[in-house]
Amino acid sequence: MHGASSLPFGHSAGLQTSDDQLDDLLPATYRGGFFNDRVMVASPSLACLEADLLVEKLNALHSSLWYVGRPMPPRPLHHQEVIRRRIVITEQMALHLVWTRQHRIFLKPVPRYLLSLEFWTRHILCPSQASTDALGCGSTSLEDCERRQKLVGCALGFLFSYTALIAHESDFRIACDRGLLPEGVSWSAWKTLSRDLLRRHDYGSVNRRFRYGELRLSRLDEVCRYKHGQLGGYASTDKYRLYIDFFQDNLGKIASVLGYVVVVLEALQVGIAARYDRTFVDFAWGFAIFAIIAPVSLLLIVVLAFLIAYWANWRATKHYHRKRLQYIQSAMLDGSEKSDGVSVHIDSI
């Protein structure tokens, strides 16, 4: 664990902010609700910080992450360009460091509030973790402190990932150009911050997701579908946008298999013509039957998979439609959405 103070970095590192500037470090709004379909004003509440930092979905897949990525820090930004990966900005922590077969890697920019020691002591750390001269979060609830412990683990792991991503000044320039670091952070300040973070780093203090670096999205989808029965996969970034895309992709694979089958059949015909052998003829006859049945079977499998996916999508859409309308009607009766003591009119959704 960290030292007695549990502060992620020293007072000389990070952004210097006053107490009345802390709210300005947060985003304008955040999304919440079971379906992530509510827009709420951002505040330094547990709900807002959890929506921004937690990686519960990846933690649920932790036992399978050995198949998805390597237990090592991510490679620097300049190396991502060397291997022709295009940096795509995401604000979802669950997609941070996830890469796709289209040569994209998703990176979450560093939030301003994570570089403010004052914000850490007031809104992230528990009083037992904050330094003795800090006000701390003021929470006396054991449940709140446990929730904050999760926030601390994710925040420390996230910042640790950036000490690996931004190793050289060239990485720093890439990060600034792509908006991965807040404005006002200099190269010398980043070196100081990285040095403090690494001196206090301990894998026992960070969320276990950050024991791994880059994660492969296609394999995350496989784990979700085949191990956990989630037909939609891990994320919607690589899903089929149109049904025709589904058929084009899968029928193209069947066509490739059929091409190989045709080559084998031609070779068998040549073999029979060159030399008659009863065993060889029987094998050729069996393979010919297989060549007739296999394409039809594969086509039926594709159609069945399409029907299952279509039914699951239709069912989920109807369920969401019903729940969302119930929520909107309820909100209209109340006149506003309420979250964490902040009212947001329904017109803002």
PDB file of C-alpha atoms in Angstrom, residues 231 243 246-247 299-315:
ATOM      1  CA  LEU A 231     -24.524 -12.263 -27.175  1.00  0.00           C
ATOM      2  CA  TYR A 243     -27.945  -6.705 -40.799  1.00  0.00           C
ATOM      3  CA  PHE A 246     -23.641  -9.562 -40.632  1.00  0.00           C
ATOM      4  CA  PHE A 247     -24.438 -11.629 -43.739  1.00  0.00           C
ATOM      5  CA  LEU A 299     -25.656 -21.439 -44.086  1.00  0.00           C
ATOM      6  CA  LEU A 300     -28.300 -22.724 -41.676  1.00  0.00           C
ATOM      7  CA  ILE A 301     -25.983 -21.955 -38.744  1.00  0.00           C
ATOM      8  CA  VAL A 302     -25.512 -18.381 -39.991  1.00  0.00           C
ATOM      9  CA  VAL A 303     -29.268 -17.921 -40.443  1.00  0.00           C
ATOM     10  CA  LEU A 304     -29.924 -19.399 -36.991  1.00  0.00           C
ATOM     11  CA  ALA A 305     -27.319 -17.098 -35.432  1.00  0.00           C
ATOM     12  CA  PHE A 306     -28.932 -14.152 -37.195  1.00  0.00           C
ATOM     13  CA  LEU A 307     -32.397 -15.103 -35.935  1.00  0.00           C
ATOM     14  CA  ILE A 308     -31.125 -15.486 -32.362  1.00  0.00           C
ATOM     15  CA  ALA A 309     -29.317 -12.135 -32.500  1.00  0.00           C
ATOM     16  CA  TYR A 310     -32.345 -10.479 -34.097  1.00  0.00           C
ATOM     17  CA  TRP A 311     -34.677 -11.875 -31.436  1.00  0.00           C
ATOM     18  CA  ALA A 312     -32.333 -10.858 -28.589  1.00  0.00           C
ATOM     19  CA  ASN A 313     -31.969  -7.359 -30.040  1.00  0.00           C
ATOM     20  CA  TRP A 314     -35.734  -6.990 -30.545  1.00  0.00           C
ATOM     21  CA  ARG A 315     -36.440  -8.215 -27.015  1.00  0.00           C
TER      22      ARG A 315
END
